[in-house]
mmCIF file with all atom_site columns, N, CA and C in Angstrom:
data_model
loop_
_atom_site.group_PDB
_atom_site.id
_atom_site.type_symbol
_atom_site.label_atom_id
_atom_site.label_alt_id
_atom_site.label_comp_id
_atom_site.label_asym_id
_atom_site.label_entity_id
_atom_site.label_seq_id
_atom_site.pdbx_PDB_ins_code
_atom_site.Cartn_x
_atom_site.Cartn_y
_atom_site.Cartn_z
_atom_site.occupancy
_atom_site.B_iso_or_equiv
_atom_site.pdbx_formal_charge
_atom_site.auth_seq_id
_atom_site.auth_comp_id
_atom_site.auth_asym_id
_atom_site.auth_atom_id
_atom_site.pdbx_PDB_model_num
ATOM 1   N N  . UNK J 1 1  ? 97.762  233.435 -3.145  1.00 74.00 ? 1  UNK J N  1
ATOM 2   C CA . UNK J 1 1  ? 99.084  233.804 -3.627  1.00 74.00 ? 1  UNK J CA 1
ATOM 3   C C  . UNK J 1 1  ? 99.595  232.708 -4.566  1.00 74.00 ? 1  UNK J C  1
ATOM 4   N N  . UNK J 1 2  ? 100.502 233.621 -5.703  1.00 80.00 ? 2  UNK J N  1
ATOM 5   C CA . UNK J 1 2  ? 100.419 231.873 -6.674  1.00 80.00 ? 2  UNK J CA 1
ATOM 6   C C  . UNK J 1 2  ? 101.831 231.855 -6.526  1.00 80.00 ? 2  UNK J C  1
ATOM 7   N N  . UNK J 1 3  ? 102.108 230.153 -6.663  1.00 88.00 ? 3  UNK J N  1
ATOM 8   C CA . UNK J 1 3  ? 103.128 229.613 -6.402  1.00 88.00 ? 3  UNK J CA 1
ATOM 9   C C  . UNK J 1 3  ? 104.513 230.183 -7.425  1.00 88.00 ? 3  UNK J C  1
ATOM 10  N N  . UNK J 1 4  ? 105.588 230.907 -7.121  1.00 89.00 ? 4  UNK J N  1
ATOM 11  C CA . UNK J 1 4  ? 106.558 231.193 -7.866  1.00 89.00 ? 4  UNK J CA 1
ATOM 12  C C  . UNK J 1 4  ? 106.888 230.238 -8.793  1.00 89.00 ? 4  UNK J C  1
ATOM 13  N N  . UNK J 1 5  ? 106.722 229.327 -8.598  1.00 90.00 ? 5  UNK J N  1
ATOM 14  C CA . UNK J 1 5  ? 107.288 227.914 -9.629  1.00 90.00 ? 5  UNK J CA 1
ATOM 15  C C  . UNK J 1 5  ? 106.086 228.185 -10.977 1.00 90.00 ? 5  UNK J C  1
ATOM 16  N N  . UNK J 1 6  ? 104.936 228.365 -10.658 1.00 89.00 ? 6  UNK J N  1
ATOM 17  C CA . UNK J 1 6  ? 103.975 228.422 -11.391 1.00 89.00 ? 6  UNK J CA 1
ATOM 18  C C  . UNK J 1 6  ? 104.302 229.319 -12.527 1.00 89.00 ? 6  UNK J C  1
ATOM 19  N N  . UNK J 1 7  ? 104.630 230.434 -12.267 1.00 89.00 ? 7  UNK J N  1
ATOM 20  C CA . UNK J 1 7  ? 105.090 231.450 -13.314 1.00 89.00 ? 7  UNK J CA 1
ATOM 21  C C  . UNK J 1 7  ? 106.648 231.495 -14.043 1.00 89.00 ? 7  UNK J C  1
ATOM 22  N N  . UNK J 1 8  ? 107.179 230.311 -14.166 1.00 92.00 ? 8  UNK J N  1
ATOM 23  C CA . UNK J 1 8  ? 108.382 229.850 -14.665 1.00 92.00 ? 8  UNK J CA 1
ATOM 24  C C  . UNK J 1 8  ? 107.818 229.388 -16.101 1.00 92.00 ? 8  UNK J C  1
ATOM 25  N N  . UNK J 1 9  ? 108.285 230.445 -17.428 1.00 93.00 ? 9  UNK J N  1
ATOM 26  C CA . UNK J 1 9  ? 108.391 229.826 -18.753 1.00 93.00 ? 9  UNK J CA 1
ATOM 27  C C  . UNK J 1 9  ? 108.575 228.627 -19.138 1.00 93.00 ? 9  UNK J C  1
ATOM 28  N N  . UNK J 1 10 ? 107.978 227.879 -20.246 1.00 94.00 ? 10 UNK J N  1
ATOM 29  C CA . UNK J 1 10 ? 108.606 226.822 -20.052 1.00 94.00 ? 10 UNK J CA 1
ATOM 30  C C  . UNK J 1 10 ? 108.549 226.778 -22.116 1.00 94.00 ? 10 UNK J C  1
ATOM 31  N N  . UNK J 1 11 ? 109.553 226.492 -22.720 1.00 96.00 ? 11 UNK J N  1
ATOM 32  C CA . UNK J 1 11 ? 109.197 226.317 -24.248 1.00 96.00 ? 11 UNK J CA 1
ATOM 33  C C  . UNK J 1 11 ? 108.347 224.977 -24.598 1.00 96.00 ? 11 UNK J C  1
ATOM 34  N N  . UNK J 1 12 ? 107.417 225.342 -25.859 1.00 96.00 ? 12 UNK J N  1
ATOM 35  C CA . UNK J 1 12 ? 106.857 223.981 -25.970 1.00 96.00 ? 12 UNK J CA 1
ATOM 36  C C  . UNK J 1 12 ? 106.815 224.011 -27.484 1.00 96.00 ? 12 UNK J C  1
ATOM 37  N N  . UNK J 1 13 ? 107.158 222.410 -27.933 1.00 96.00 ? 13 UNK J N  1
ATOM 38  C CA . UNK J 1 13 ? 107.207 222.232 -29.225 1.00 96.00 ? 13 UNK J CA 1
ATOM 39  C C  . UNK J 1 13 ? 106.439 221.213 -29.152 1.00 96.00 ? 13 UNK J C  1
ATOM 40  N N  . UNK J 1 14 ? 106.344 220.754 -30.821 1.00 95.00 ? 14 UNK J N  1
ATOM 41  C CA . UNK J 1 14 ? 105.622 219.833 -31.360 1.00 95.00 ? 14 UNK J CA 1
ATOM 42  C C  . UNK J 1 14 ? 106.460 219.352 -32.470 1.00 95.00 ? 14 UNK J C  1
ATOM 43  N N  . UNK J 1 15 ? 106.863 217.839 -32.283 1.00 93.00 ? 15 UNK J N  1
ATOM 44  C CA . UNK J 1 15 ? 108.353 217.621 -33.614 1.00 93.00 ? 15 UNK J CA 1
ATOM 45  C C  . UNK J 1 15 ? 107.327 216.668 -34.289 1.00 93.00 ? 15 UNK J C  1
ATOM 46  N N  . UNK J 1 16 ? 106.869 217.137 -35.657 1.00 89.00 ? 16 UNK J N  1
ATOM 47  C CA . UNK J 1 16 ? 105.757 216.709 -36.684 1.00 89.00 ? 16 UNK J CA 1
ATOM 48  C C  . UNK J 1 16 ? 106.740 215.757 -37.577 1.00 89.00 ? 16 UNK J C  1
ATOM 49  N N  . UNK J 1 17 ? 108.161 215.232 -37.022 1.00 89.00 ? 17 UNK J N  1
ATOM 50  C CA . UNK J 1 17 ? 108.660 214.530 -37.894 1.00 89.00 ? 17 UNK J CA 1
ATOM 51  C C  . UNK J 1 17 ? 110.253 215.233 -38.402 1.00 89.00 ? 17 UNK J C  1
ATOM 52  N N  . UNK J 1 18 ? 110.839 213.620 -39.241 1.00 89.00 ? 18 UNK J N  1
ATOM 53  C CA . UNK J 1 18 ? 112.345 214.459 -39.421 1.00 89.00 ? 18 UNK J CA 1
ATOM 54  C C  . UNK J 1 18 ? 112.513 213.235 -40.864 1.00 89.00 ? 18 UNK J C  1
ATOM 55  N N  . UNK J 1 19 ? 114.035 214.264 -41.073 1.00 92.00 ? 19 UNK J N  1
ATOM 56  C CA . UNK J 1 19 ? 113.566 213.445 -42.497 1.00 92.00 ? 19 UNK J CA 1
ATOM 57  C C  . UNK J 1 19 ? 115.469 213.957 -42.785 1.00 92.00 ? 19 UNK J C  1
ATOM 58  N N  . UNK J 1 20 ? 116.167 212.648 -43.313 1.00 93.00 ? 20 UNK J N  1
ATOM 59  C CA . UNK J 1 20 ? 117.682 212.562 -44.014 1.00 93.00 ? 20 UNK J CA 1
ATOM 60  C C  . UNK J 1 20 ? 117.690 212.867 -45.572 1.00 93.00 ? 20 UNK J C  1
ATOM 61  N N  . UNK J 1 21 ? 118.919 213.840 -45.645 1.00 93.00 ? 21 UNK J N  1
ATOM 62  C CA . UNK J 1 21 ? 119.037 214.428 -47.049 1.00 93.00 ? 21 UNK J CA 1
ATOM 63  C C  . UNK J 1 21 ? 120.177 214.933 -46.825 1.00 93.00 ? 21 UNK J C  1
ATOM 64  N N  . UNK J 1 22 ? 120.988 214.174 -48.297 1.00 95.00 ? 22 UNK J N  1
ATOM 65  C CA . UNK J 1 22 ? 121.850 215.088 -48.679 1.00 95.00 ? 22 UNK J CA 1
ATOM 66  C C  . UNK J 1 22 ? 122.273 216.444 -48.724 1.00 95.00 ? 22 UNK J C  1
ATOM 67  N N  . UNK J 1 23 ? 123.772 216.707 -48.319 1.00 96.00 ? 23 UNK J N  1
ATOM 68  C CA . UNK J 1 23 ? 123.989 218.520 -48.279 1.00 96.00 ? 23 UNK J CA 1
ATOM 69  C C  . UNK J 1 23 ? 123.544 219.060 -49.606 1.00 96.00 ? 23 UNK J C  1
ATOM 70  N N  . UNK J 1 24 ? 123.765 218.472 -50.768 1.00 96.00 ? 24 UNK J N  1
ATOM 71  C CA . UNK J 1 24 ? 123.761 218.834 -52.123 1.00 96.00 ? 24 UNK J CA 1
ATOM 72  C C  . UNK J 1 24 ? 122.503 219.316 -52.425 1.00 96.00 ? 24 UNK J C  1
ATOM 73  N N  . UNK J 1 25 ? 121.183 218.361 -51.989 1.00 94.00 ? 25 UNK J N  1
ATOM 74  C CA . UNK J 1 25 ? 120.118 218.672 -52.098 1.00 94.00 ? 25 UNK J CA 1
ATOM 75  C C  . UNK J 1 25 ? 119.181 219.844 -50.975 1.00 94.00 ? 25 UNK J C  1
ATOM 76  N N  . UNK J 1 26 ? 119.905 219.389 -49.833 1.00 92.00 ? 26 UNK J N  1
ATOM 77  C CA . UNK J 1 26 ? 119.627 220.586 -49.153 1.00 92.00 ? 26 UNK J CA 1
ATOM 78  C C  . UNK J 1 26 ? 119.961 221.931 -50.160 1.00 92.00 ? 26 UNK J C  1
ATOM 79  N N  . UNK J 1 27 ? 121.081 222.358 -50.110 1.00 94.00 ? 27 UNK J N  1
ATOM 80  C CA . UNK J 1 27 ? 121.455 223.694 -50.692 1.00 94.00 ? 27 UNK J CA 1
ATOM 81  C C  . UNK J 1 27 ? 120.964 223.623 -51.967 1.00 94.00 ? 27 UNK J C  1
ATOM 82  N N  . UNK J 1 28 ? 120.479 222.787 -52.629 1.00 94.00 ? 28 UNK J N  1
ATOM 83  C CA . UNK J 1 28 ? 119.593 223.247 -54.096 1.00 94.00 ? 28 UNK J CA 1
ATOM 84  C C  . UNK J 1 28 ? 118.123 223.726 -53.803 1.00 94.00 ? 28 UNK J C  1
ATOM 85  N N  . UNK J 1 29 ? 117.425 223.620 -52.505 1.00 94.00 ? 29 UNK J N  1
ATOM 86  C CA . UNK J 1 29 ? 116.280 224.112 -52.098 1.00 94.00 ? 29 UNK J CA 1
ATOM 87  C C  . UNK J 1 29 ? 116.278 225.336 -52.244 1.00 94.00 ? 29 UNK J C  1
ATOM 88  N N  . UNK J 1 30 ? 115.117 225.942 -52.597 1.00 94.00 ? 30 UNK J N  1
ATOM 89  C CA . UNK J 1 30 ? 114.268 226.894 -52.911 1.00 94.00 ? 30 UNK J CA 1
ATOM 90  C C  . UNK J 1 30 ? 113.062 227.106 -51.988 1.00 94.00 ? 30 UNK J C  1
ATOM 91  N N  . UNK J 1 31 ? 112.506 228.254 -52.134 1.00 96.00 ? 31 UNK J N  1
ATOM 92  C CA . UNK J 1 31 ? 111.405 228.575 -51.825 1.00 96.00 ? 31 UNK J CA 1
ATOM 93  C C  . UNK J 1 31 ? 110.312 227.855 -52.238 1.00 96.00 ? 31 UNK J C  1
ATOM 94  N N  . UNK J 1 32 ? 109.032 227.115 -51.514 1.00 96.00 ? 32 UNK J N  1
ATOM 95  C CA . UNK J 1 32 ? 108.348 226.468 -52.204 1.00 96.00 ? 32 UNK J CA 1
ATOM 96  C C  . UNK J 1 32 ? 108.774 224.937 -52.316 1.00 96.00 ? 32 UNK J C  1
ATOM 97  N N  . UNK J 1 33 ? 110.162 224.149 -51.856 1.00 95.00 ? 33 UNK J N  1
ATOM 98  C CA . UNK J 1 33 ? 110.295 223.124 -51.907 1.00 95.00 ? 33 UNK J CA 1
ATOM 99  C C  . UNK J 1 33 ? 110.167 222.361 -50.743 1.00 95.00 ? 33 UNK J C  1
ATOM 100 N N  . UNK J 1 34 ? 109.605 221.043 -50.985 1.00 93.00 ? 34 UNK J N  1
ATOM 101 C CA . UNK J 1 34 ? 108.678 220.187 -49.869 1.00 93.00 ? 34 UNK J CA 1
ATOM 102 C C  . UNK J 1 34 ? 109.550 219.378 -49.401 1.00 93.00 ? 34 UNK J C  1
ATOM 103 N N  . UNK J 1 35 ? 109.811 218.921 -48.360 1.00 93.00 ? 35 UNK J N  1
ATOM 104 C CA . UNK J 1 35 ? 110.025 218.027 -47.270 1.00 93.00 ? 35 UNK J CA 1
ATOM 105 C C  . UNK J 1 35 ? 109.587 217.478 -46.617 1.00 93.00 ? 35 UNK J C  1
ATOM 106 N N  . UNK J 1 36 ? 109.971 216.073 -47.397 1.00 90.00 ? 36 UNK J N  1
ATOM 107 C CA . UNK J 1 36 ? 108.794 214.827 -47.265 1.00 90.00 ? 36 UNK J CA 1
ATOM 108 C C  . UNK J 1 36 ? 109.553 214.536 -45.601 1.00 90.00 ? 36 UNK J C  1
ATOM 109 N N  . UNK J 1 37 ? 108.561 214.468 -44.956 1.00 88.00 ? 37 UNK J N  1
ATOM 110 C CA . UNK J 1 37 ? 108.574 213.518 -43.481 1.00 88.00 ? 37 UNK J CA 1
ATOM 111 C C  . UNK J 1 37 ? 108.619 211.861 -43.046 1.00 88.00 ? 37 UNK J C  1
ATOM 112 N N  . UNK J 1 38 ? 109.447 211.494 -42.550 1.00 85.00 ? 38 UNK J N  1
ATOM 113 C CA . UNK J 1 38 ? 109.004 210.030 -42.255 1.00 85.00 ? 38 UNK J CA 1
ATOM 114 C C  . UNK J 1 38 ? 108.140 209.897 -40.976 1.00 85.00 ? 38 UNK J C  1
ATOM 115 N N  . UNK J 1 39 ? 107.627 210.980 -40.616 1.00 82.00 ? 39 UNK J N  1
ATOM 116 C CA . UNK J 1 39 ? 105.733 210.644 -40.321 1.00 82.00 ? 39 UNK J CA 1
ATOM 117 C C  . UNK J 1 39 ? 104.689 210.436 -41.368 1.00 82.00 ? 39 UNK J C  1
ATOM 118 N N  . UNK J 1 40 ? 103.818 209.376 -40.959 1.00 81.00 ? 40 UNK J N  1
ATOM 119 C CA . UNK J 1 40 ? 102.931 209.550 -41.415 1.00 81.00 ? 40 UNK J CA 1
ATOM 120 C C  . UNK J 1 40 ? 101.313 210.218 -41.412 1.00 81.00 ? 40 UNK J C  1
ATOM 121 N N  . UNK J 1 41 ? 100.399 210.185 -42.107 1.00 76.00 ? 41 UNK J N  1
ATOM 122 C CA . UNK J 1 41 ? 99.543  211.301 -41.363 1.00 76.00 ? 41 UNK J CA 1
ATOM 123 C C  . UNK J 1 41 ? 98.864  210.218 -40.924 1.00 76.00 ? 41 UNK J C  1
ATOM 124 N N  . UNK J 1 42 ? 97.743  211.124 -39.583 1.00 79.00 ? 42 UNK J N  1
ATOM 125 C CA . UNK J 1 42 ? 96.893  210.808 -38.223 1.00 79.00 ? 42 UNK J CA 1
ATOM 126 C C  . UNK J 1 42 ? 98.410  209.956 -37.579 1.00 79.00 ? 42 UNK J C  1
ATOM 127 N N  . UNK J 1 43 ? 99.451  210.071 -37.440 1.00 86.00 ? 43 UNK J N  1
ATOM 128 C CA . UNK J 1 43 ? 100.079 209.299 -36.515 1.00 86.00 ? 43 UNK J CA 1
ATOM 129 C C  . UNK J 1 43 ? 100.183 210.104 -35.536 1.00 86.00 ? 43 UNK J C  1
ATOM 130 N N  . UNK J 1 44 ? 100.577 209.877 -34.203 1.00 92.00 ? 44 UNK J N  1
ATOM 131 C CA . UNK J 1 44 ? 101.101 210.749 -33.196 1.00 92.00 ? 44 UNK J CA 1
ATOM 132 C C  . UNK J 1 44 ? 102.129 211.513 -33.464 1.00 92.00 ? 44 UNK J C  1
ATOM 133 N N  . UNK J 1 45 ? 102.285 212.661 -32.591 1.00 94.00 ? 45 UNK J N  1
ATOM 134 C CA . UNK J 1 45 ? 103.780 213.868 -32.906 1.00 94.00 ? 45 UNK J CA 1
ATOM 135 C C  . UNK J 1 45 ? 104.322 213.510 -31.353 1.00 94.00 ? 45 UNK J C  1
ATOM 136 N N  . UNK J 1 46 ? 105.139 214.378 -31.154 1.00 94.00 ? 46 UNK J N  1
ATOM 137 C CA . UNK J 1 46 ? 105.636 214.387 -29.702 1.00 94.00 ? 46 UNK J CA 1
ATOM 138 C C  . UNK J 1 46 ? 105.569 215.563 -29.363 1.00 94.00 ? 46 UNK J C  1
ATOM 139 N N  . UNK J 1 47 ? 105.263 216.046 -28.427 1.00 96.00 ? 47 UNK J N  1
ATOM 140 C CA . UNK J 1 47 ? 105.324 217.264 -27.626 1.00 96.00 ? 47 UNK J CA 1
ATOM 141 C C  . UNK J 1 47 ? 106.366 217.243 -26.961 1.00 96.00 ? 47 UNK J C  1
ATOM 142 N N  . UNK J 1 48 ? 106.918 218.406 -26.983 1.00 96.00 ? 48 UNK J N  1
ATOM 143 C CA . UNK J 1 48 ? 108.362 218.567 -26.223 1.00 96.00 ? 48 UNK J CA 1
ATOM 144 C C  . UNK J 1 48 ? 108.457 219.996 -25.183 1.00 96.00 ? 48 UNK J C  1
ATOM 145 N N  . UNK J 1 49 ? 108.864 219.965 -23.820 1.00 95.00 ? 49 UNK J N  1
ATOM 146 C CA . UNK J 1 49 ? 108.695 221.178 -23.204 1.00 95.00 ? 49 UNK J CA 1
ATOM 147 C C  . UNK J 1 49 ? 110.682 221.261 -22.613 1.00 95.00 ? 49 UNK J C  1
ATOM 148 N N  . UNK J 1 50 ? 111.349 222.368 -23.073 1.00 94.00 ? 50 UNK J N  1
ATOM 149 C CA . UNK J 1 50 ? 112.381 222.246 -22.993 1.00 94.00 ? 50 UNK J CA 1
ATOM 150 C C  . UNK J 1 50 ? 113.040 221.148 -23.414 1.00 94.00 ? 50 UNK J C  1
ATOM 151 N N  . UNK J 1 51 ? 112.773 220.555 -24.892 1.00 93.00 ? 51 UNK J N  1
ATOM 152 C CA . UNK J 1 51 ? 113.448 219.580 -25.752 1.00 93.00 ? 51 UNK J CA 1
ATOM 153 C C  . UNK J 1 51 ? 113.480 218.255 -25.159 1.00 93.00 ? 51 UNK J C  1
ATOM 154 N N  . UNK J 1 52 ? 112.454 218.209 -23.961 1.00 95.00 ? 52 UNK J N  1
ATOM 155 C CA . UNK J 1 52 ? 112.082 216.975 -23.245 1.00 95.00 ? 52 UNK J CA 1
ATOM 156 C C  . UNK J 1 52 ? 110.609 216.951 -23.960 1.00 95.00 ? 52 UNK J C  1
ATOM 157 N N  . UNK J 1 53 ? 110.287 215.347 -23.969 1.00 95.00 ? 53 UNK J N  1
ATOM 158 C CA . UNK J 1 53 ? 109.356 214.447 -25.151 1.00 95.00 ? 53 UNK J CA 1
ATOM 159 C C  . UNK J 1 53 ? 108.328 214.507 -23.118 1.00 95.00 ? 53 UNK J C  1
ATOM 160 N N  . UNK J 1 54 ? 107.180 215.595 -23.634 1.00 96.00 ? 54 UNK J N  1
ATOM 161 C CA . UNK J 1 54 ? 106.331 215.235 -21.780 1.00 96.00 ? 54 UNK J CA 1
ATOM 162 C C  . UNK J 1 54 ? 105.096 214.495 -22.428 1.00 96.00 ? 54 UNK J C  1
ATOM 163 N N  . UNK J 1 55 ? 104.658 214.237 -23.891 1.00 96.00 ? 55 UNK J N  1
ATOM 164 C CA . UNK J 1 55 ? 103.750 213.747 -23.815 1.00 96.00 ? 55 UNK J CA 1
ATOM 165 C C  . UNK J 1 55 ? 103.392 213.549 -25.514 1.00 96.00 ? 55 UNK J C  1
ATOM 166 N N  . UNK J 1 56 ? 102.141 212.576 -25.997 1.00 95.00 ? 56 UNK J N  1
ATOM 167 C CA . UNK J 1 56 ? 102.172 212.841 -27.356 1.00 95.00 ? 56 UNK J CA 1
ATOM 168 C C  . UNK J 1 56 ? 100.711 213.936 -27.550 1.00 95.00 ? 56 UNK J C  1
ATOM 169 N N  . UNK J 1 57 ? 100.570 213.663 -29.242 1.00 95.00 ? 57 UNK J N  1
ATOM 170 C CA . UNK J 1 57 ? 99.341  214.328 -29.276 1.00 95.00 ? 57 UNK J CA 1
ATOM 171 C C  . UNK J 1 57 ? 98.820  214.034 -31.176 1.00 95.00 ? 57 UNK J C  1
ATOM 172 N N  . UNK J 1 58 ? 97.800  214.486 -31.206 1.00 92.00 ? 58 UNK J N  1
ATOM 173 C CA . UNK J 1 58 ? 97.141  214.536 -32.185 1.00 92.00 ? 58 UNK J CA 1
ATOM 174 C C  . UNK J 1 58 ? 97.009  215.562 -33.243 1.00 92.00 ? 58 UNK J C  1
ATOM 175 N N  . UNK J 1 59 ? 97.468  215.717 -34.163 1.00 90.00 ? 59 UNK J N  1
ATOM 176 C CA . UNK J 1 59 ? 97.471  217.243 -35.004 1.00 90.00 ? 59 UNK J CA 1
ATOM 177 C C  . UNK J 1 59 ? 96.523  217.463 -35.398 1.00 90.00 ? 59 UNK J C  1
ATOM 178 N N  . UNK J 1 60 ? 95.630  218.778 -35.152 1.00 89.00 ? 60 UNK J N  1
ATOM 179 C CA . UNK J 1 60 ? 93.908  219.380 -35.080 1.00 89.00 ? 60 UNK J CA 1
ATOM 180 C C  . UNK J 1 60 ? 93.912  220.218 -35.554 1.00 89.00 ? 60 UNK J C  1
ATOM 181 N N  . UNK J 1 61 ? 93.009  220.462 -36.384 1.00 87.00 ? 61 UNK J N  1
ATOM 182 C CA . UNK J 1 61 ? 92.801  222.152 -36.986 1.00 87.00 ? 61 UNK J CA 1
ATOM 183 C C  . UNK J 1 61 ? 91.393  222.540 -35.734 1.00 87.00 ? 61 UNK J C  1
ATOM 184 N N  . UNK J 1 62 ? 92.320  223.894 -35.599 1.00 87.00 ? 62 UNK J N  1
ATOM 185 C CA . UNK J 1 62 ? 91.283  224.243 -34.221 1.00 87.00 ? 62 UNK J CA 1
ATOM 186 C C  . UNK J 1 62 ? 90.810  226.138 -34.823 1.00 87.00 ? 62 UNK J C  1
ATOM 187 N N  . UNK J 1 63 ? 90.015  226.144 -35.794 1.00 91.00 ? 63 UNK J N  1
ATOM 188 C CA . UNK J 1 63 ? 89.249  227.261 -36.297 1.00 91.00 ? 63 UNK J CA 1
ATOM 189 C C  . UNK J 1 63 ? 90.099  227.664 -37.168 1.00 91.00 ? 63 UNK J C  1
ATOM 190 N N  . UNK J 1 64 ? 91.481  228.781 -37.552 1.00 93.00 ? 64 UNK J N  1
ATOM 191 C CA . UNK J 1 64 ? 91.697  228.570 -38.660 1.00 93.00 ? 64 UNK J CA 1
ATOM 192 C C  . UNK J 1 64 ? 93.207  228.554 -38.134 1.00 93.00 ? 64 UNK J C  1
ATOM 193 N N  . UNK J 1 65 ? 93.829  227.745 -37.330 1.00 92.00 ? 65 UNK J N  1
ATOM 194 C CA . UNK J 1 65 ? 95.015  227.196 -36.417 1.00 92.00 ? 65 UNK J CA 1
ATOM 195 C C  . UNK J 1 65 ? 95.034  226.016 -36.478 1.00 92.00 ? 65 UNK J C  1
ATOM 196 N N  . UNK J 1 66 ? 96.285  225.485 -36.650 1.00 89.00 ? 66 UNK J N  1
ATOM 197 C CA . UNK J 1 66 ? 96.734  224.075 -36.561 1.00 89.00 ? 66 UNK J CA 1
ATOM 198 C C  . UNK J 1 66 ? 97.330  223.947 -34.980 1.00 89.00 ? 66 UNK J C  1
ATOM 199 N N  . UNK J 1 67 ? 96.503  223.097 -34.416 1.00 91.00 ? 67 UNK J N  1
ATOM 200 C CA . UNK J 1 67 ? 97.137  222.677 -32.820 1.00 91.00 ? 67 UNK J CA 1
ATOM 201 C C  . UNK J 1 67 ? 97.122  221.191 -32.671 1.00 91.00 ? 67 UNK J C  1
ATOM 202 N N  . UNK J 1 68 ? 97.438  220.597 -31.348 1.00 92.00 ? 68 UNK J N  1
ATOM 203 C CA . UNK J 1 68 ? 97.455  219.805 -31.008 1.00 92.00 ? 68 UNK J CA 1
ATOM 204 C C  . UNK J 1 68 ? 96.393  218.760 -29.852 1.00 92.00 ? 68 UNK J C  1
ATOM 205 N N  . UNK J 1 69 ? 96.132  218.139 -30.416 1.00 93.00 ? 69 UNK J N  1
ATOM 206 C CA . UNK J 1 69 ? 95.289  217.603 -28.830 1.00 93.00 ? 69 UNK J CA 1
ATOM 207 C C  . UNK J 1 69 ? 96.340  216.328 -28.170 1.00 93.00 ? 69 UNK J C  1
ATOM 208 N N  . UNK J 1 70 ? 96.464  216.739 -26.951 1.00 96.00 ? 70 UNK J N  1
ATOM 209 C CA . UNK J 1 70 ? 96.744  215.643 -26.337 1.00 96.00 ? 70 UNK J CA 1
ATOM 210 C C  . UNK J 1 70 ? 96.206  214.181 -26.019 1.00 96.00 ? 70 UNK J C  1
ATOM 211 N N  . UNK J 1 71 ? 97.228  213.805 -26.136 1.00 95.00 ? 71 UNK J N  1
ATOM 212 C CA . UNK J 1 71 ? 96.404  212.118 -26.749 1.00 95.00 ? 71 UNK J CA 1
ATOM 213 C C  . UNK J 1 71 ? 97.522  210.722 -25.005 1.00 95.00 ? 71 UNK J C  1
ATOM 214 N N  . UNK J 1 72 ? 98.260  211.427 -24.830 1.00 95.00 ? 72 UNK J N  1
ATOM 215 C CA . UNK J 1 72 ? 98.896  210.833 -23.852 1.00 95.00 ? 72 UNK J CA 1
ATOM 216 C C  . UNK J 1 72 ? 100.235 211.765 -22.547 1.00 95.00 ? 72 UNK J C  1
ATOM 217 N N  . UNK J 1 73 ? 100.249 211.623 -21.438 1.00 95.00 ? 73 UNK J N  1
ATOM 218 C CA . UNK J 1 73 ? 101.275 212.482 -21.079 1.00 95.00 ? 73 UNK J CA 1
ATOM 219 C C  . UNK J 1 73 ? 102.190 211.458 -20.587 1.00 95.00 ? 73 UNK J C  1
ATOM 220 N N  . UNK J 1 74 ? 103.178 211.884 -20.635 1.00 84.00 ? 74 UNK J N  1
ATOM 221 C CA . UNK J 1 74 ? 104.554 210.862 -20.501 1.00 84.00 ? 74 UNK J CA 1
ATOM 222 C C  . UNK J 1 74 ? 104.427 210.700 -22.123 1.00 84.00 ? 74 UNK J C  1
ATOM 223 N N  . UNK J 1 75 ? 106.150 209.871 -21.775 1.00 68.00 ? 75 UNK J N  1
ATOM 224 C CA . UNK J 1 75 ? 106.543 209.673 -22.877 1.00 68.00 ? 75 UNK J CA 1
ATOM 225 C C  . UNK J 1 75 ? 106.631 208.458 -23.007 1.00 68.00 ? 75 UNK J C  1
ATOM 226 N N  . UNK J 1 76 ? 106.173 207.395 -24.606 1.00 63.00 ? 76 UNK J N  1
ATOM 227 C CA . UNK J 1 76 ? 106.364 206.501 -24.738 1.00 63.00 ? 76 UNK J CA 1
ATOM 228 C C  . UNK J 1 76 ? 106.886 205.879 -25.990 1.00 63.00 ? 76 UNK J C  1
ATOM 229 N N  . UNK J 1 77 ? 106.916 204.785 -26.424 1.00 57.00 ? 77 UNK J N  1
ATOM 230 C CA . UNK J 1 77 ? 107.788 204.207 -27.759 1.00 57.00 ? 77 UNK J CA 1
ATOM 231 C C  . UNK J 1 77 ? 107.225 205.138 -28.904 1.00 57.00 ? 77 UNK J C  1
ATOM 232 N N  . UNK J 1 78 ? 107.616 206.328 -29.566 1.00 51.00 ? 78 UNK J N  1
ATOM 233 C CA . UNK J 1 78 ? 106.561 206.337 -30.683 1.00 51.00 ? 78 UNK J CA 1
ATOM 234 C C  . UNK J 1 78 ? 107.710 206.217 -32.056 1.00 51.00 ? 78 UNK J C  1
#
């Protein structure tokens, strides 16, 4: 019999980075316009399950999908 807790949703993200900008320039965006990140690439992302940071990870192309591999659980300085 499986545990009721077990079958409780849980959301999961991956925050690939964030990045400050002007309103002005915001609202001049278009379709097609890039947003540079202050990540850099191969760095760690954070995984987030209900907007809680449970662990990091590695960004993977996994056949023709972009995923994640886990690289640590808990959360630490990143």
């Amino acid at each position: 019999m499986q545990n009721p807790i077990e079958s409780i949703s849980v959301d999961i993200a991956v925050e690939l980075g964030a990045a400050v900008m002007p309103v002005h320039q915001l609202l001049r965006m278009g379709r097609g316009a890039v947003i540079e990140l202050e990540t850099l690439p191969n760095e760690h992302v954070k995984v987030l399950a209900n907007n809680m940071q449970i662990a990091e990870a590695e960004v993977v192309v996994s056949g023709d999908a972009i995923a994640v591999a886990i690289t640590q659980i808990g959360k630490s300085e990143l």
